[in-house]
Coordinates of C-alpha atoms in Angstrom, one line a residue:
M672 CA 0.0 0.0 0.0
A673 CA 1.4 3.4 -1.1
N674 CA 0.5 7.0 -0.7
I675 CA 1.0 9.1 -3.8
F676 CA 2.3 12.6 -3.5
A677 CA 1.9 14.8 -6.5
L678 CA 5.1 16.9 -7.2
H679 CA 4.7 19.8 -9.6
K680 CA 7.1 19.7 -12.5
K681 CA 6.3 22.6 -14.8
G682 CA 3.4 24.3 -16.6
P683 CA 0.0 25.2 -15.3
K684 CA -0.8 23.7 -11.9
D685 CA -4.4 22.9 -12.7
L686 CA -3.4 20.1 -15.2
A687 CA -2.7 16.7 -13.7
E688 CA -0.2 15.8 -16.4
N689 CA 2.2 18.5 -15.1
Y690 CA 2.7 16.6 -11.8
R691 CA 5.1 13.8 -11.1
P692 CA 3.6 11.0 -8.8
I693 CA 5.9 10.2 -5.9
S694 CA 5.0 6.8 -4.3
L695 CA 5.6 6.7 -0.6
T696 CA 5.9 3.1 0.8
S697 CA 6.8 1.5 4.1
V698 CA 10.4 2.0 5.2
C699 CA 10.4 -1.4 7.0
C700 CA 9.7 -3.2 3.7
K701 CA 12.6 -1.5 2.0
T702 CA 15.0 -3.2 4.4
I703 CA 14.4 -6.7 2.9
Q704 CA 14.3 -5.1 -0.5
H705 CA 17.9 -3.9 -0.1
I706 CA 18.9 -7.4 0.9
V707 CA 17.3 -8.9 -2.2
H708 CA 18.5 -6.1 -4.4
S709 CA 22.2 -6.6 -3.5
N710 CA 22.1 -10.4 -4.0
V711 CA 20.3 -10.1 -7.3
C712 CA 22.8 -7.5 -8.5
K713 CA 25.6 -9.8 -7.6
F714 CA 24.0 -12.6 -9.7
L715 CA 23.4 -10.3 -12.7
D716 CA 27.0 -8.9 -12.6
S717 CA 28.6 -12.3 -12.2
N718 CA 26.8 -13.5 -15.3
N719 CA 27.0 -10.3 -17.3
I720 CA 23.3 -10.2 -17.9
L721 CA 22.6 -6.5 -18.0
T722 CA 23.7 -4.8 -21.2
P723 CA 26.7 -2.4 -20.9
K724 CA 24.6 0.1 -22.9
Q725 CA 22.4 0.7 -19.8
H726 CA 23.8 3.3 -17.4
G727 CA 20.8 3.9 -15.3
F728 CA 20.4 2.7 -11.7
R729 CA 23.7 0.8 -11.7
P730 CA 26.7 1.2 -9.5
G731 CA 29.7 2.7 -11.4
F732 CA 27.4 4.2 -14.0
S733 CA 25.8 7.6 -14.1
C734 CA 24.4 10.3 -16.3
E735 CA 27.9 11.7 -16.6
T736 CA 29.4 8.4 -17.9
Q737 CA 26.6 8.1 -20.4
L738 CA 27.1 11.7 -21.6
I739 CA 30.9 11.3 -21.9
L740 CA 30.7 8.2 -24.1
S741 CA 28.0 9.7 -26.3
V742 CA 29.6 13.2 -26.7
D743 CA 33.0 11.5 -27.5
D744 CA 31.4 9.5 -30.3
W745 CA 29.8 12.5 -31.8
A746 CA 32.9 14.6 -31.5
R747 CA 35.0 11.9 -33.2
S748 CA 32.5 11.9 -36.1
L749 CA 32.7 15.7 -36.4
D750 CA 36.5 15.6 -36.4
S751 CA 36.3 13.0 -39.3
G752 CA 34.1 15.4 -41.3
F753 CA 31.0 13.3 -41.1
R754 CA 27.4 13.9 -39.9
T755 CA 25.8 12.0 -37.0
D756 CA 22.1 11.5 -36.9
V757 CA 20.7 11.0 -33.4
A758 CA 17.2 9.5 -32.9
I759 CA 15.9 10.5 -29.5
F760 CA 13.1 8.3 -28.1
D761 CA 10.9 8.8 -25.2
F762 CA 8.6 6.1 -23.7
S763 CA 5.2 7.0 -22.5
K764 CA 4.8 6.1 -18.8
A765 CA 7.3 3.3 -19.2
F766 CA 7.5 2.3 -15.5
D767 CA 3.7 2.2 -15.2
S768 CA 3.1 0.2 -18.4
V769 CA 5.2 -2.9 -17.7
P770 CA 2.9 -6.1 -17.9
R771 CA 3.6 -8.1 -14.8
T772 CA 3.2 -11.6 -16.4
R773 CA 5.7 -10.7 -19.1
L774 CA 8.0 -9.3 -16.5
L775 CA 8.0 -12.5 -14.5
G776 CA 8.6 -14.4 -17.8
K777 CA 11.8 -12.3 -18.4
L778 CA 12.9 -12.9 -14.8
H779 CA 12.6 -16.6 -15.4
Y780 CA 14.6 -16.3 -18.7
Y781 CA 17.4 -14.5 -17.0
G782 CA 17.7 -17.2 -14.3
I783 CA 15.6 -15.9 -11.4
R784 CA 13.5 -19.0 -10.7
G785 CA 12.1 -21.2 -8.0
Q786 CA 11.3 -19.5 -4.7
M787 CA 13.0 -16.3 -5.7
L788 CA 10.6 -16.0 -8.7
T789 CA 7.7 -16.8 -6.4
W790 CA 8.8 -14.1 -4.0
F791 CA 8.9 -11.5 -6.9
S792 CA 5.5 -12.6 -8.0
S793 CA 4.1 -12.0 -4.6
F794 CA 6.0 -8.7 -4.3
S795 CA 4.4 -7.4 -7.5
L796 CA 0.8 -8.5 -7.0
N797 CA -2.0 -7.2 -4.8
R798 CA -0.6 -3.6 -4.6
Y799 CA -2.8 -0.6 -3.8
Q800 CA -2.3 3.1 -3.9
R801 CA -4.1 6.4 -3.1
V802 CA -3.4 10.1 -3.6
V803 CA -2.8 12.3 -0.6
V804 CA -3.2 16.1 -1.1
N805 CA -3.2 18.6 1.8
G806 CA -4.2 16.0 4.3
S807 CA -7.1 14.6 2.2
N808 CA -7.0 11.1 0.8
S809 CA -8.5 9.5 -2.2
S810 CA -10.0 6.1 -2.2
W811 CA -7.7 3.1 -2.5
T812 CA -7.3 1.7 -6.1
D813 CA -5.6 -1.4 -7.5
V814 CA -2.3 -1.1 -9.3
I815 CA -2.9 -3.4 -12.3
S816 CA 0.4 -2.9 -14.2
G817 CA 3.9 -1.5 -13.9
V818 CA 6.9 -2.2 -11.7
P819 CA 6.3 -1.3 -8.0
K820 CA 7.0 2.4 -7.7
G821 CA 8.6 3.8 -4.6
T822 CA 10.5 0.6 -3.9
V823 CA 14.1 -0.4 -4.0
L824 CA 13.5 -3.2 -6.5
G825 CA 11.3 -1.3 -9.0
P826 CA 14.1 0.3 -11.0
L827 CA 16.0 -3.0 -11.2
L828 CA 13.0 -4.8 -12.5
F829 CA 12.5 -2.2 -15.2
L830 CA 16.1 -2.6 -16.3
L831 CA 15.6 -6.3 -16.7
Y832 CA 12.4 -5.8 -18.6
I833 CA 14.0 -3.6 -21.3
N834 CA 17.4 -5.3 -21.2
D835 CA 16.8 -7.0 -24.6
I836 CA 15.9 -3.8 -26.4
T837 CA 19.4 -3.6 -27.9
G838 CA 19.1 -7.1 -29.5
N839 CA 18.4 -6.1 -33.2
I840 CA 20.0 -2.7 -33.2
Q841 CA 22.8 -2.2 -35.7
S842 CA 23.6 1.4 -34.8
N843 CA 24.9 2.8 -31.5
I844 CA 22.3 2.7 -28.7
R845 CA 22.5 4.3 -25.3
L846 CA 20.1 3.7 -22.5
F847 CA 19.6 5.5 -19.2
A848 CA 16.6 3.8 -17.6
D849 CA 13.8 4.7 -20.0
D850 CA 15.8 7.4 -21.9
C851 CA 16.9 5.9 -25.2
I852 CA 19.0 7.4 -28.1
V853 CA 20.1 5.6 -31.2
Y854 CA 22.7 7.3 -33.4
R855 CA 24.9 6.5 -36.4
T856 CA 27.6 8.2 -38.4
I857 CA 26.3 9.0 -41.8
R858 CA 28.8 8.3 -44.5
S859 CA 26.4 7.2 -47.2
Q860 CA 22.7 6.7 -47.9
D861 CA 23.1 3.2 -46.7
D862 CA 23.8 4.4 -43.1
S863 CA 20.6 6.4 -43.1
C864 CA 18.7 3.3 -44.2
K865 CA 20.2 1.3 -41.4
L866 CA 19.3 4.0 -38.8
Q867 CA 15.7 3.9 -40.2
N868 CA 15.6 0.1 -39.9
D869 CA 16.7 0.5 -36.2
T870 CA 13.8 2.8 -35.5
F871 CA 11.4 0.2 -37.0
S872 CA 13.1 -2.5 -34.8
L873 CA 12.6 -0.4 -31.7
L874 CA 8.9 0.1 -32.6
G875 CA 8.5 -3.6 -33.2
W876 CA 10.1 -4.4 -29.8
A877 CA 7.8 -1.8 -28.1
E878 CA 4.7 -3.3 -29.7
T879 CA 5.7 -6.8 -28.7
W880 CA 6.3 -5.9 -25.1
Q881 CA 3.4 -3.5 -24.8
I882 CA 5.5 -0.3 -24.3
K883 CA 4.4 2.8 -26.1
F884 CA 6.5 5.7 -27.4
N885 CA 5.6 9.3 -26.7
F886 CA 5.7 10.5 -30.3
K887 CA 5.6 14.2 -29.3
K888 CA 9.0 13.8 -27.5
C889 CA 10.7 11.7 -30.2
H890 CA 13.0 13.7 -32.4
I891 CA 16.0 13.6 -34.8
L892 CA 19.1 15.7 -34.0
C893 CA 21.5 16.1 -36.8
I894 CA 25.0 16.8 -35.5
S895 CA 27.2 18.3 -38.2
R896 CA 29.5 21.4 -38.9
Q897 CA 28.2 21.6 -42.4
R898 CA 26.2 24.7 -43.3
N899 CA 23.5 22.6 -45.0
K900 CA 22.4 20.2 -42.2
S901 CA 19.4 18.8 -44.1
S902 CA 19.0 15.1 -43.1
P903 CA 16.8 12.5 -44.6
V904 CA 13.3 12.0 -43.3
Y905 CA 13.0 9.3 -40.6
Y906 CA 9.8 7.6 -39.6
L907 CA 8.5 6.0 -36.4
G908 CA 5.9 3.7 -37.8
T909 CA 3.8 6.0 -40.1
D910 CA 4.7 9.2 -38.2
V911 CA 7.5 11.5 -39.3
L912 CA 10.1 12.3 -36.6
S913 CA 10.6 16.0 -36.3
T914 CA 14.1 17.4 -36.7
V915 CA 15.4 19.7 -33.9
S916 CA 18.4 22.0 -33.8
S917 CA 19.1 21.3 -30.1
H918 CA 17.7 19.0 -27.5
T919 CA 18.1 18.5 -23.7
Y920 CA 19.5 15.0 -23.0
L921 CA 20.2 13.9 -19.4
G922 CA 20.3 17.5 -18.2
I923 CA 22.6 19.1 -20.8
T924 CA 21.5 20.9 -24.0
V925 CA 23.1 19.3 -27.0
S926 CA 23.3 21.6 -30.1
S927 CA 23.5 20.5 -33.7
D928 CA 27.1 21.9 -34.0
L929 CA 28.1 20.4 -30.7
K930 CA 28.9 23.8 -29.2
W931 CA 27.9 24.5 -25.6
L932 CA 26.8 28.2 -25.8
E933 CA 23.1 27.4 -25.4
H934 CA 23.8 24.9 -22.6
I935 CA 26.0 27.4 -20.7
S936 CA 23.4 30.1 -21.1
N937 CA 20.7 27.9 -19.7
I938 CA 22.7 26.7 -16.7
C939 CA 23.9 30.3 -15.9
L940 CA 20.3 31.5 -16.0
K941 CA 19.2 28.7 -13.6
A942 CA 22.2 29.3 -11.3
T943 CA 21.5 33.0 -11.3
R944 CA 17.9 32.5 -10.3
T945 CA 19.0 30.1 -7.5
L946 CA 21.6 32.5 -6.4
N947 CA 19.1 35.3 -6.1
F948 CA 16.9 33.0 -4.1
V949 CA 19.8 32.2 -1.8
R950 CA 20.6 35.9 -1.4
R951 CA 17.1 36.8 -0.4
N952 CA 16.8 34.1 2.2
T953 CA 20.3 34.0 3.7
Y954 CA 21.1 37.7 3.7
C955 CA 21.3 37.9 7.5
C956 CA 23.0 34.5 7.9
S957 CA 26.7 33.9 8.7
Q958 CA 29.4 33.6 6.0
E959 CA 29.6 29.9 6.6
A960 CA 25.9 29.4 6.0
K961 CA 26.0 31.5 2.8
N962 CA 29.0 29.5 1.6
L963 CA 27.2 26.2 2.3
A964 CA 24.1 27.4 0.5
Y965 CA 26.1 28.4 -2.5
L966 CA 28.1 25.1 -2.6
F967 CA 24.9 22.9 -2.3
L968 CA 22.4 24.9 -4.3
V969 CA 24.2 27.0 -6.9
R970 CA 27.5 25.5 -7.8
P971 CA 26.1 22.0 -8.7
K972 CA 24.1 23.7 -11.5
L973 CA 27.3 25.0 -13.0
E974 CA 29.4 21.8 -12.6
Y975 CA 26.9 19.1 -13.5
A976 CA 28.4 16.7 -16.1
A977 CA 31.2 19.3 -16.8
A978 CA 33.5 16.5 -17.9
A979 CA 31.2 16.0 -21.0
W980 CA 30.8 19.6 -22.0
D981 CA 33.7 21.5 -20.4
S982 CA 33.8 25.0 -21.7
Y983 CA 36.8 26.1 -23.8
T984 CA 36.0 29.5 -25.4
A985 CA 36.7 32.7 -23.6
K986 CA 33.0 33.8 -24.0
D987 CA 31.7 30.7 -22.3
I988 CA 34.3 30.9 -19.5
Q989 CA 33.5 34.5 -18.8
Q990 CA 29.7 33.7 -18.6
L991 CA 30.4 31.0 -16.0
E992 CA 32.8 33.2 -14.0
R993 CA 30.3 36.0 -13.9
V994 CA 28.0 33.9 -11.8
Q995 CA 30.9 32.8 -9.6
R996 CA 32.0 36.4 -9.0
R997 CA 28.5 37.4 -8.0
A998 CA 28.4 34.6 -5.5
A999 CA 31.8 35.5 -4.1
R1000 CA 30.8 39.1 -3.6
F1001 CA 27.7 38.0 -1.7
V1002 CA 29.4 35.3 0.4
K1003 CA 32.5 37.3 1.3
K1004 CA 30.7 40.7 1.5
R1005 CA 33.1 42.3 -0.9
L1006 CA 32.4 45.4 -3.0
S1007 CA 29.3 45.1 -5.1
S1008 CA 31.1 45.7 -8.4
Y1009 CA 34.5 45.4 -10.0
N1010 CA 34.1 48.7 -11.8
F1011 CA 35.2 51.7 -9.6
C1012 CA 34.3 55.2 -10.4
H1013 CA 36.7 57.0 -8.1
W1014 CA 40.4 56.6 -7.5
S1015 CA 39.9 56.6 -3.8
A1016 CA 37.7 53.5 -4.0
R1017 CA 40.1 51.8 -6.4
R1018 CA 43.0 52.5 -4.0
T1019 CA 41.0 51.0 -1.0
W1020 CA 40.3 47.9 -3.0
L1021 CA 44.0 47.5 -4.0
V1022 CA 45.1 47.9 -0.4
A1023 CA 42.7 45.3 0.7
L1024 CA 43.9 43.0 -2.1
V1025 CA 47.6 43.4 -1.1
Q1026 CA 46.8 42.7 2.5
T1027 CA 45.0 39.5 1.5
L1028 CA 47.9 38.4 -0.7
Q1029 CA 50.4 39.0 2.1
T1030 CA 48.5 36.5 4.3
L1031 CA 48.9 33.7 1.7
S1032 CA 51.8 31.7 0.5
F1033 CA 52.1 31.5 -3.3
D1034 CA 55.3 29.4 -3.5
G1035 CA 53.6 26.2 -4.1
F1036 CA 51.1 27.8 -6.5
L1037 CA 53.9 29.4 -8.6
Q1038 CA 55.7 26.1 -8.8
G1039 CA 52.6 24.4 -10.0
V1040 CA 52.1 27.1 -12.7

């Protein structure tokens, strides 16, 4: 039995589809789930059952590892002078659509049998949920499909269910839970045909295992430095996949030229908004509290997955440093601007800078430089 808390994502608050359902389950039950999870993961790792293309909900894998591998492939293709077509797929309510009977069949196929399979069957069936809003509860309703949400084992069961999605794919495929991209370096018309066949293979797999695609969120991204970036038309069934010039994947904005100006502008805007929020709410706090608020709320927005998109142009670096300087002035209570109108103010600032430098030892720093 689970209580569902509705967390607003974006858009109008009067529309139910703009909320993310958070399932709250018993903490005591999660203890035995951790025990089962650790042992099942050991079994899966020892037999190399999970595909290495899957980076979601696995130890040693993360969004950053997924992004590094993908961006490296795209950059190598650009350096070779070729175009890369990326098909971006989005499943519609994937975790809620998993048929339980077919899930148990896949568990049996991967070697989870006997009493363990019986335990998973009991764990998945006879589940109920209700929505809780401002202390008011809806009536209990049966959960007829999907992996158990709000549980430790739910994500692992989903990984096992979609593990064979890579079976008939000839192009490069990357998975992070239910986020799926398929891309291929286009050297000739034959490569485009193979990528199209892969989209048909994915659609066939989805129809076989009763998972639907959200067509509105499926796109084609053409990564190329050529001025004419026209790509062939790709289909998902009978529907034409729309071509986009940039798309957000796992938290970073990937542009068609593989430059990061748009991504850096987006994260600087988000970091600035968060910094303004921190300034309003911690204005009277100590310097330590302001520093912690900056480190935990603002700086992660600037550093997320930086290994994949690390800025290299002076313009991008200055845009990032501008947010850092604003935060430093707020935390350290320095002067509000680096532009001084009077020589007396400039002299005061220089004296303070010299006094600060005198308290530091730069021998080690100079040797490193």
